[in-house]
CSV table of C-alpha atoms in Angstrom, one decimal:
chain,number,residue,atom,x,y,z
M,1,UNK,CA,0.0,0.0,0.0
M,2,UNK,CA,0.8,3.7,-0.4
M,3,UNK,CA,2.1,6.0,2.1
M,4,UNK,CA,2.0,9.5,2.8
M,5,UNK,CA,4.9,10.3,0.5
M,6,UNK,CA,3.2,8.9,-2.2
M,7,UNK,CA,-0.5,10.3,-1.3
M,8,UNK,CA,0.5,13.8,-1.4
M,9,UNK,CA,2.7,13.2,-4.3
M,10,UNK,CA,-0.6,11.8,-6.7
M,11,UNK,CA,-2.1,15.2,-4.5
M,12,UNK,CA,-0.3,17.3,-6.2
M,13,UNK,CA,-0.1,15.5,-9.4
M,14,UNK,CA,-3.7,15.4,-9.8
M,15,UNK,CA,-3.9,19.0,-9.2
M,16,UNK,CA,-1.0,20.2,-11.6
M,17,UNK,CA,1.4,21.5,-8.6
M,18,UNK,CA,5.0,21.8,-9.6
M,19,UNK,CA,6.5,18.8,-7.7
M,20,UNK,CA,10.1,16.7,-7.6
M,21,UNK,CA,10.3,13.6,-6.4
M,22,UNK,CA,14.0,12.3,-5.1
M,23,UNK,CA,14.8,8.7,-5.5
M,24,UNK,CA,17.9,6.9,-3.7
M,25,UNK,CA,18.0,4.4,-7.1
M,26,UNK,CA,21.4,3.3,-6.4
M,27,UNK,CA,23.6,3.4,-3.0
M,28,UNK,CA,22.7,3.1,0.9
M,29,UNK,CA,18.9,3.2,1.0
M,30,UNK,CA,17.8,2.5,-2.3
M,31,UNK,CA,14.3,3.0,-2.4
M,32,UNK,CA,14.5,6.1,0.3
M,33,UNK,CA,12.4,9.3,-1.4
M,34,UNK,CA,12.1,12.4,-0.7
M,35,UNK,CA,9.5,14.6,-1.8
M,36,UNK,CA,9.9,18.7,-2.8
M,37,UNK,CA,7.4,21.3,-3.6
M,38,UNK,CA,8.1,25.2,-3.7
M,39,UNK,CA,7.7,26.6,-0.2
M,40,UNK,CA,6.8,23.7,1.2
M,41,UNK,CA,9.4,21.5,3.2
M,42,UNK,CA,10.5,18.5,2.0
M,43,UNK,CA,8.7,15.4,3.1
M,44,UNK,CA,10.8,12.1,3.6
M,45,UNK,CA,14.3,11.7,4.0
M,46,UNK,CA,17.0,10.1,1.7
M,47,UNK,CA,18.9,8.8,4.6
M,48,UNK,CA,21.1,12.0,5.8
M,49,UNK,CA,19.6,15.4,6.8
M,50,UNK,CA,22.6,16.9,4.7
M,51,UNK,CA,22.0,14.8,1.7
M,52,UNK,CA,18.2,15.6,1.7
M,53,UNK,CA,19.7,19.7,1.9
M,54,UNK,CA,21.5,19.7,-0.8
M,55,UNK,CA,19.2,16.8,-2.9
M,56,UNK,CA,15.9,19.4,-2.3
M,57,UNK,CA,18.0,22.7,-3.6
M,58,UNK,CA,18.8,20.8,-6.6
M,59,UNK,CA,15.3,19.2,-7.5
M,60,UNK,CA,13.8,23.1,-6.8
M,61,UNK,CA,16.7,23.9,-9.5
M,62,UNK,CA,15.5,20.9,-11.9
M,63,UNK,CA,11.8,21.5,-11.2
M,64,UNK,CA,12.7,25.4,-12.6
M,65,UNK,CA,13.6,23.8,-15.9
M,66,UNK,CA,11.8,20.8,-16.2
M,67,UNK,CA,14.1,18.4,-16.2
M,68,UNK,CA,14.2,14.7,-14.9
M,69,UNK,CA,17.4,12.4,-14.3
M,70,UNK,CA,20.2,11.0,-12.3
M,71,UNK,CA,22.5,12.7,-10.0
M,72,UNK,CA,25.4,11.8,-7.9
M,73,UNK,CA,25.9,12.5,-4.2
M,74,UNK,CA,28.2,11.5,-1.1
M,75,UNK,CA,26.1,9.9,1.6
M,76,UNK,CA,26.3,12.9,3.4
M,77,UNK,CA,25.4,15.1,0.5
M,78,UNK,CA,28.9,15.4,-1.2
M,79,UNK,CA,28.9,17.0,-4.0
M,80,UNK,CA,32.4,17.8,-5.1
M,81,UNK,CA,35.1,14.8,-6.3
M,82,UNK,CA,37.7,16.0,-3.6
M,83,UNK,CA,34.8,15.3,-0.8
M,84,UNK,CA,33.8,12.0,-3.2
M,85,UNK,CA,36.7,10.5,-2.6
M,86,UNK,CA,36.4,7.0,-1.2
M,87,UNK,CA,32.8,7.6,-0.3
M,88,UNK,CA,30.1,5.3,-1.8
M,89,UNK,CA,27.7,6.8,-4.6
M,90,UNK,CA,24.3,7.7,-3.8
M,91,UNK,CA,22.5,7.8,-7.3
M,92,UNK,CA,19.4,9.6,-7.0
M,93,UNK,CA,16.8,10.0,-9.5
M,94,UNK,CA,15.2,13.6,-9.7
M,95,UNK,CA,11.9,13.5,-11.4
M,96,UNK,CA,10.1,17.0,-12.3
M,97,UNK,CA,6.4,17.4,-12.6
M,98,UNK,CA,6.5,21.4,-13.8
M,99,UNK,CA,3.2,22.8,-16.0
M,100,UNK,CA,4.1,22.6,-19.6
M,101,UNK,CA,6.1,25.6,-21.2
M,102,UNK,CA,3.6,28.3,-22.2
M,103,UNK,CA,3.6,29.8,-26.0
M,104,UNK,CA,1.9,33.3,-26.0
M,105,UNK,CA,0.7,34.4,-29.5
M,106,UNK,CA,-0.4,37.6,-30.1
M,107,UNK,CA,-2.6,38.9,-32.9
M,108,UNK,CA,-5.2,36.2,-34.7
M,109,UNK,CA,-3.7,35.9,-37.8
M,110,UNK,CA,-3.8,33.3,-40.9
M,111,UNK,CA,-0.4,32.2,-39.0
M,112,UNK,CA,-1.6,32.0,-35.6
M,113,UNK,CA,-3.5,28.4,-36.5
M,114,UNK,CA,-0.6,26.7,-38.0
M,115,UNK,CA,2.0,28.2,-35.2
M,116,UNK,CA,-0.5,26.7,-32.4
M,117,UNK,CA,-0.6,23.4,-33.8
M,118,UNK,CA,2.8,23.3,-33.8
M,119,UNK,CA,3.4,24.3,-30.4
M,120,UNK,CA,1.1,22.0,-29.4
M,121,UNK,CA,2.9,19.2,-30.7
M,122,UNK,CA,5.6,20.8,-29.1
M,123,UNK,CA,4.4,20.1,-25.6
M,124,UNK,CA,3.0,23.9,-25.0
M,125,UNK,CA,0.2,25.4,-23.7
M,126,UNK,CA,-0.7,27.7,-26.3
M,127,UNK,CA,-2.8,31.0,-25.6
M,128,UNK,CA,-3.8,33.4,-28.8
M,129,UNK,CA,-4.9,37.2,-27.7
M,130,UNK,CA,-6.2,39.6,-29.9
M,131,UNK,CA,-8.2,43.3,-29.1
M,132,UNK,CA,-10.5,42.1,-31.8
M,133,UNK,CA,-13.5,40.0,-30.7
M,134,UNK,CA,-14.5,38.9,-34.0
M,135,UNK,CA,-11.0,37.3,-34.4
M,136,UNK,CA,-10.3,36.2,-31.2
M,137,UNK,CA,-12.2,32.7,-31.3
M,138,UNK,CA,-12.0,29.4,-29.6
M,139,UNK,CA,-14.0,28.3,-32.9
M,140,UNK,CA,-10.8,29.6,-35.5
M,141,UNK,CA,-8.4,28.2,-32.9
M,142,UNK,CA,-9.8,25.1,-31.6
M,143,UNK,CA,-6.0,23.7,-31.2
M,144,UNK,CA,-5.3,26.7,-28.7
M,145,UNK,CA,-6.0,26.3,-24.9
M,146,UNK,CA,-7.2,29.4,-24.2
M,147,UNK,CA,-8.1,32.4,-26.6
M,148,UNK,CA,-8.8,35.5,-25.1
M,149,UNK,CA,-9.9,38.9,-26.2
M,150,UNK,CA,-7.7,41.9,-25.2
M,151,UNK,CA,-5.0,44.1,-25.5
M,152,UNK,CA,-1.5,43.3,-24.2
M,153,UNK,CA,-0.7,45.6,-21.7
M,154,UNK,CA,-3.5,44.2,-19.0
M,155,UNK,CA,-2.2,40.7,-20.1
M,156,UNK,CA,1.4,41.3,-19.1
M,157,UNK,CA,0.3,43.2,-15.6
M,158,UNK,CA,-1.7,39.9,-14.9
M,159,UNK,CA,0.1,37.5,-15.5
M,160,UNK,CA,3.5,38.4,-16.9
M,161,UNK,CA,5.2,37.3,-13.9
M,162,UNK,CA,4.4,33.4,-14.1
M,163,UNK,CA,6.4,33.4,-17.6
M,164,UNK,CA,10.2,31.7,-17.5
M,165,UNK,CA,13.1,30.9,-19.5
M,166,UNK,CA,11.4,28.0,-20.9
M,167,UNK,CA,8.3,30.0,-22.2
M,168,UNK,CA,7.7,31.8,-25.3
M,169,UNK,CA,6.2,34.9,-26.8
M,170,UNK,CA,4.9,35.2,-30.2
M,171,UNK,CA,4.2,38.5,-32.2
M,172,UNK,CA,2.4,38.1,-34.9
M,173,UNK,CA,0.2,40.8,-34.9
M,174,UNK,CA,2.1,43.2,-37.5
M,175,UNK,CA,-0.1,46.2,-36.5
M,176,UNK,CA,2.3,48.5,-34.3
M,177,UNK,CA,-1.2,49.4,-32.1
M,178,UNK,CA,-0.7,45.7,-30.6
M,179,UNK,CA,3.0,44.4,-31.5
M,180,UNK,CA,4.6,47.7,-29.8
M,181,UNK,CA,3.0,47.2,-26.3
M,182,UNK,CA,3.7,43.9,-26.6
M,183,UNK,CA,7.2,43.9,-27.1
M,184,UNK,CA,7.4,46.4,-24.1
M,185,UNK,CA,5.6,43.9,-22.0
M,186,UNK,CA,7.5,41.2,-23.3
M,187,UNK,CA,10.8,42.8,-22.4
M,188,UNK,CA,9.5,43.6,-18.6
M,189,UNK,CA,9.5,39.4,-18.2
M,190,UNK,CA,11.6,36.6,-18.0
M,191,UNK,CA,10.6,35.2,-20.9
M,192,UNK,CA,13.1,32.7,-22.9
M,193,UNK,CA,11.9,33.6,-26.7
M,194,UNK,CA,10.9,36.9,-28.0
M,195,UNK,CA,9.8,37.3,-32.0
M,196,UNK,CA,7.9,39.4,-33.8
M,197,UNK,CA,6.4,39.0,-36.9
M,198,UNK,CA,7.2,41.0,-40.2
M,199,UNK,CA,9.1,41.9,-43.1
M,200,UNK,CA,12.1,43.8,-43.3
M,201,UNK,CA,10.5,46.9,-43.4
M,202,UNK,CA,8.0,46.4,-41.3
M,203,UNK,CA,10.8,45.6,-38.9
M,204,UNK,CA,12.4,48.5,-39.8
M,205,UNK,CA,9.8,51.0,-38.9
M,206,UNK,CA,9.5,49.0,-35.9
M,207,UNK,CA,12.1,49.2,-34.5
M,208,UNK,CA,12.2,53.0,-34.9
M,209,UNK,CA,8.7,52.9,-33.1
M,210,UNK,CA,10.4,50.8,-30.0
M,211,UNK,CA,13.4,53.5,-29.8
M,212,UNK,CA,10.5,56.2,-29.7
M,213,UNK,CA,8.9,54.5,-26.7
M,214,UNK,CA,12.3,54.0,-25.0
M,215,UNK,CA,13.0,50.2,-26.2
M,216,UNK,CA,17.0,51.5,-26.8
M,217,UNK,CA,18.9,48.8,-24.4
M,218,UNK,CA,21.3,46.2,-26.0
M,219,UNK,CA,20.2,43.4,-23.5
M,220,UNK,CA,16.7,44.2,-24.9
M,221,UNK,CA,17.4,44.1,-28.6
M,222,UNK,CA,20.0,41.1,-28.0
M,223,UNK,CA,16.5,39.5,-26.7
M,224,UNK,CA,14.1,39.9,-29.5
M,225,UNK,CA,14.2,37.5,-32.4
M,226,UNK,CA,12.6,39.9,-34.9
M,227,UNK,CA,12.1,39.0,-38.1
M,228,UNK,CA,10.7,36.4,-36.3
M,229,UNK,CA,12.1,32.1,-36.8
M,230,UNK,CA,15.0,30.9,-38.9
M,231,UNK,CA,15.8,31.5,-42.3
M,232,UNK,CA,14.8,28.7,-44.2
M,233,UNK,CA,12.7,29.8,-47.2
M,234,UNK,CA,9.1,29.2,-45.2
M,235,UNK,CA,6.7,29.9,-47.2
M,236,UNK,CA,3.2,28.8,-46.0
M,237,UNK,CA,1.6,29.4,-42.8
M,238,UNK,CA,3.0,25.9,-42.2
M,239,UNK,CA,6.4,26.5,-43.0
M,240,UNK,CA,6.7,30.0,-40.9
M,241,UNK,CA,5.5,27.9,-38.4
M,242,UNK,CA,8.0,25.4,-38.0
M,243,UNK,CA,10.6,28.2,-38.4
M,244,UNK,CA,9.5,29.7,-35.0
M,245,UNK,CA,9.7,26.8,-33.6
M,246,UNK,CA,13.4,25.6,-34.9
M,247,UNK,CA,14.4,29.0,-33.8
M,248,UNK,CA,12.4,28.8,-30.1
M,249,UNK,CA,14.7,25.4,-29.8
M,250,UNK,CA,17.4,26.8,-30.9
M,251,UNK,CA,17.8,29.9,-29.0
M,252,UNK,CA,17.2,27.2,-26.1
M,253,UNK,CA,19.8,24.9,-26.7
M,254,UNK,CA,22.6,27.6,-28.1
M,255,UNK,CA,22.9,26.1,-31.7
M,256,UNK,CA,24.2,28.5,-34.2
M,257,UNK,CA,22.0,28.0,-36.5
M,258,UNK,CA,20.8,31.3,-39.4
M,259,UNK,CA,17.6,33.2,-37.5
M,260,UNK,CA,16.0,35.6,-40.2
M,261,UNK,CA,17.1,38.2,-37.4
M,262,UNK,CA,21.0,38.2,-39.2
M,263,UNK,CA,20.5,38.1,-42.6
M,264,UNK,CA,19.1,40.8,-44.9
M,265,UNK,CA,17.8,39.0,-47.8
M,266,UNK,CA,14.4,38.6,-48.7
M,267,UNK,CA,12.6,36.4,-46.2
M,268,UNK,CA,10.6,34.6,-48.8
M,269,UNK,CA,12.9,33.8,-51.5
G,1,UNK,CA,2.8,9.1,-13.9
G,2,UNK,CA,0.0,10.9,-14.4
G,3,UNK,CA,-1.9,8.5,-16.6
G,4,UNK,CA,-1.3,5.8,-13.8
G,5,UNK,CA,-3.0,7.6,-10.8
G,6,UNK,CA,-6.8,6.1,-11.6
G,7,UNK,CA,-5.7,2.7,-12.0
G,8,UNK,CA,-3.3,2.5,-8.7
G,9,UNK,CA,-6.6,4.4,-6.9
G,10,UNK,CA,-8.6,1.1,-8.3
G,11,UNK,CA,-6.1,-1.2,-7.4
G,12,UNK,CA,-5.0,0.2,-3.8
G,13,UNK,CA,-8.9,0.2,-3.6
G,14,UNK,CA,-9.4,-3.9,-4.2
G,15,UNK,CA,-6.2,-4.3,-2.1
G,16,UNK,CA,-3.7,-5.1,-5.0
G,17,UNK,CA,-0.1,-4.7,-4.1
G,18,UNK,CA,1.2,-3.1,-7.1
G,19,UNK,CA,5.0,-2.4,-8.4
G,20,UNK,CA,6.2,0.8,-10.3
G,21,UNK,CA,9.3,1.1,-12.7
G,22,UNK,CA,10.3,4.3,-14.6
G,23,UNK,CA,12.7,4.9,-16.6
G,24,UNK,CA,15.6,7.4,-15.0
G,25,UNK,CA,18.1,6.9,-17.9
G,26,UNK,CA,18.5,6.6,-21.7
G,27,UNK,CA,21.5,5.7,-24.2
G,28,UNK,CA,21.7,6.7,-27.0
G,29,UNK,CA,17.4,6.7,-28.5
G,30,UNK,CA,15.0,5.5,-27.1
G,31,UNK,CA,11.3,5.8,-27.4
G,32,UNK,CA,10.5,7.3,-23.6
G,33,UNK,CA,12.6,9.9,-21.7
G,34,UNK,CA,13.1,10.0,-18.0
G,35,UNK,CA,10.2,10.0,-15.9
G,36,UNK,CA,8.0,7.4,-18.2
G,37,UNK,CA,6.6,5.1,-15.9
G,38,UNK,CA,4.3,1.6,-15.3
G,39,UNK,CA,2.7,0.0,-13.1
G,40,UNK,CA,2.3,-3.9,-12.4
G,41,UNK,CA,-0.5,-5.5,-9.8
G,42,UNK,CA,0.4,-8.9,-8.1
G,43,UNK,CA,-2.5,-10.2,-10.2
G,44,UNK,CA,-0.8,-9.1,-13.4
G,45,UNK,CA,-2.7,-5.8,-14.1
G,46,UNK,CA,-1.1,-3.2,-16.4
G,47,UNK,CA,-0.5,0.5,-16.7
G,48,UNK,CA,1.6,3.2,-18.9
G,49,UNK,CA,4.4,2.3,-20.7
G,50,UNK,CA,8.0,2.3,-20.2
G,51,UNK,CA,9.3,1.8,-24.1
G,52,UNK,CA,6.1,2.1,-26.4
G,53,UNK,CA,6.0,-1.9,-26.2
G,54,UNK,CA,9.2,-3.2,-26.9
G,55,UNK,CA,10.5,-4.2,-23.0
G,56,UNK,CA,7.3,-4.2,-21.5
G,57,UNK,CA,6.7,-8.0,-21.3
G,58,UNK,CA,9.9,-8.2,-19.4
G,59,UNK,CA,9.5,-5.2,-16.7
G,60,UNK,CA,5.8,-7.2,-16.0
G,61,UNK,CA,8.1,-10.3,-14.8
G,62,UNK,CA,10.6,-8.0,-12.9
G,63,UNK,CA,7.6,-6.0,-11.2
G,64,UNK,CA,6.0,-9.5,-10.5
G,65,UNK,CA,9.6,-11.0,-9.2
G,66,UNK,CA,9.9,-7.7,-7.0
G,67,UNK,CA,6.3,-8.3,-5.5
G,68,UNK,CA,7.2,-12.1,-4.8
G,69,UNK,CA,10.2,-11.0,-2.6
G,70,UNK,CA,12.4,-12.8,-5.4
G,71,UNK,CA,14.6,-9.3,-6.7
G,72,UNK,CA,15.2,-6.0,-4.0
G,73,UNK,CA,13.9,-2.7,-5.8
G,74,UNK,CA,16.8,-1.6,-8.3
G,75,UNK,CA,18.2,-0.4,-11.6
G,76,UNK,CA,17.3,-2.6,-14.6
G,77,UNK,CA,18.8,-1.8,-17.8
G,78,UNK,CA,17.4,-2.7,-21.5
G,79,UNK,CA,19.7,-2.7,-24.8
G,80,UNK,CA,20.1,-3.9,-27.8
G,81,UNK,CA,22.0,-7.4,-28.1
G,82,UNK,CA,22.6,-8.7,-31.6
G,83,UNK,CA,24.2,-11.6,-30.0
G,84,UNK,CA,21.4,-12.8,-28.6
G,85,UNK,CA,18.4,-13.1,-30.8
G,86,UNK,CA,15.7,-13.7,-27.9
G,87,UNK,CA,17.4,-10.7,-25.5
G,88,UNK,CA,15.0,-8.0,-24.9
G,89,UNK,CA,16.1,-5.1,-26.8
G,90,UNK,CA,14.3,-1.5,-27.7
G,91,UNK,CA,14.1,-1.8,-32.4
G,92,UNK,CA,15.3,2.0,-31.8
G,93,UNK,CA,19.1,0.6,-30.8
G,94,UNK,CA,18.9,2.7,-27.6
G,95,UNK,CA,19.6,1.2,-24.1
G,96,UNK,CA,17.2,2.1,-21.5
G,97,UNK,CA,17.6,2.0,-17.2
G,98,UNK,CA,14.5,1.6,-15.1
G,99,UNK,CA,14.1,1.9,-11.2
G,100,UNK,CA,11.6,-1.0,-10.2
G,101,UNK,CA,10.5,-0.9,-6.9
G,102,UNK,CA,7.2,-1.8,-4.3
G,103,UNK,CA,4.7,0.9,-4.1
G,104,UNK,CA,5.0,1.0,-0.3
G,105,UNK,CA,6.1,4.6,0.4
């Protein structure tokens, strides 16, 4: 039968709470678990109140980026090979239960449908906003988990703060009304991806429109990815689509790989 | 993990002792990253998936060995072998590890 470590564990799982779960797989206690949540404390023990330290600061760490696997400790919560020295391995399996990443796209455009269904294979949770009600529709975006109707400003005061490295935002809008605020909004969070939609002269003008509102910093430009995804020749709706997200991965993993952002050729050759 | 949360209810329900095994590591490709996971009854009930089908016949007799008291909970590890025609092995060529151990914590 279960125990408590497991019963708030499926708790939390069923309720979509960020949660890590630390597993001795390997080592003096295998079996022994330990269980971390954000500001919570740690529930169980891996066999060493210094090891389950160190153990929960790292799964808080992995839980921040999603990631699941193997790491290697002292019994006592060694960490460096000096300390490792003639000390047994402790294998511990860190497994992260984070939300999916979250795609923001704004503006409802004939690219908006193709991009979401990409995300979504993806793995994201995909939200389309647009000011424009008639646009704006779970019934044109039935692949999107949310669509909502509204400008961007009151969508980054709400909930700009929830958004991380792993999380992307998606211009598409072309209408500097929408795409200006939302850069600045974009800009104001931590936010992995940045890109905004357009050709080279729309980006031009732009980006003269972002210097009038103050959008001047090097860290911020370094940041956005505009003209938006990698320059492959897309083409279709499709195509584009797929380039946002080869250049979303990209961006992620450090590839050097050709973003439309350095060239200055036409995008659709 | 998820997926397996309505069927362990069930089982814990009707008194099943039931095993879990997850993958924690993969070599090379394999169809199911870290964190996929299963779940074995004493009576031979299954859930999830550890490989999209290619080892799970043979992480059912581990589960069932580690509810009969006949293995400890531990790392088992899957590869390829093209030495040994009837070895379990994943078509993809990867190697994968799994953690199988009692649901008793």
């Amino acid at each position: 039968m279960s125990g408590p470590i497991f019963d708030r564990y499926a708790a939390l799982l069923r309720e979509s709470t960020p949660v890590a779960l630390a597993t001795v797989i390997d080592g003096p206690n295998v079996g022994a678990k330990l269980l971390i949540e954000n500001g919570a404390a740690p529930l169980g023990s891996l066999g060493h109140p210094e090891l389950d330290r160190v153990v929960a600061r790292d799964a808080l760490a992995e839980l921040e980026a999603a990631r699941s696997g193997i790491r290697h400790y002292g019994p006592e919560g060694q960490t460096t090979p000096e300390d490792l020295l003639d000390q047994p391995t402790v294998r511990i399996f860190i497994e992260s239960h984070a939300p999916p990443p979250e795609m923001w796209i704004f503006g409802a455009v004939d690219f908006t449908a193709a991009l979401a269904r990409v995300a979504k294979v993806l793995g994201y949770r995909v939200t389309v906003f647009d000011a424009r009600e008639v646009f704006a529709t779970q019934r044109r975006f039935p692949m999107a988990d949310e669509v909502r109707v509204t400008w961007p400003a009151p969508v980054f005061e709400e909930r700009g703060a929830q958004l991380r490295a792993r999380d992307a935002v998606c211009i598409l809008t072309h209408d500097p009304k929408f795409d200006v605020p939302a850069v600045q909004g974009a800009l104001r969070t931590r936010v992995g991806y940045i890109g905004v939609m357009g050709s080279r002269s729309t980006h031009t003008k732009r980006m003269q429109r972002l210097a009038e509102v103050g959008v001047t910093g090097s860290d911020d430009l370094e940041r956005l990815m505009s003209p938006i995804g990698l320059d492959l020749g897309a083409r279709t709706p499709e195509e584009t689509a797929v380039s946002i997200c080869a250049e979303i991965i990209a961006r992620r993993t450090g590839r050097d790989v050709p973003s439309l952002r350095s060239g200055t050729g036409a995008i659709h050759s | 993990m998820n997926e397996l949360l309505d069927d362990i209810d069930r089982w814990q329900t009707n008194g099943e002792r039931i095993a879990i095994a997850r993958v924690v590591d993969v070599d090379g490709s394999g169809p199911r990253g870290p964190g996929a996971a299963m779940a074995v009854t004493s009576s031979g009930e299954v859930a999830g998936s550890v490989s999209g089908g290619c080892v799970e016949g043979a992480v059912v007799s581990e589960a069932l060995a580690i509810l009969n008291g006949e293995r400890k909970a531990g790392v088992i590890t899957f590869g390829y072998s093209d030495d040994d025609a009837f070895a379990v092995g994943l078509t993809c060529g990867g190697t994968i590890h799994l953690f199988i151990e009692e649901l008793n914590w």
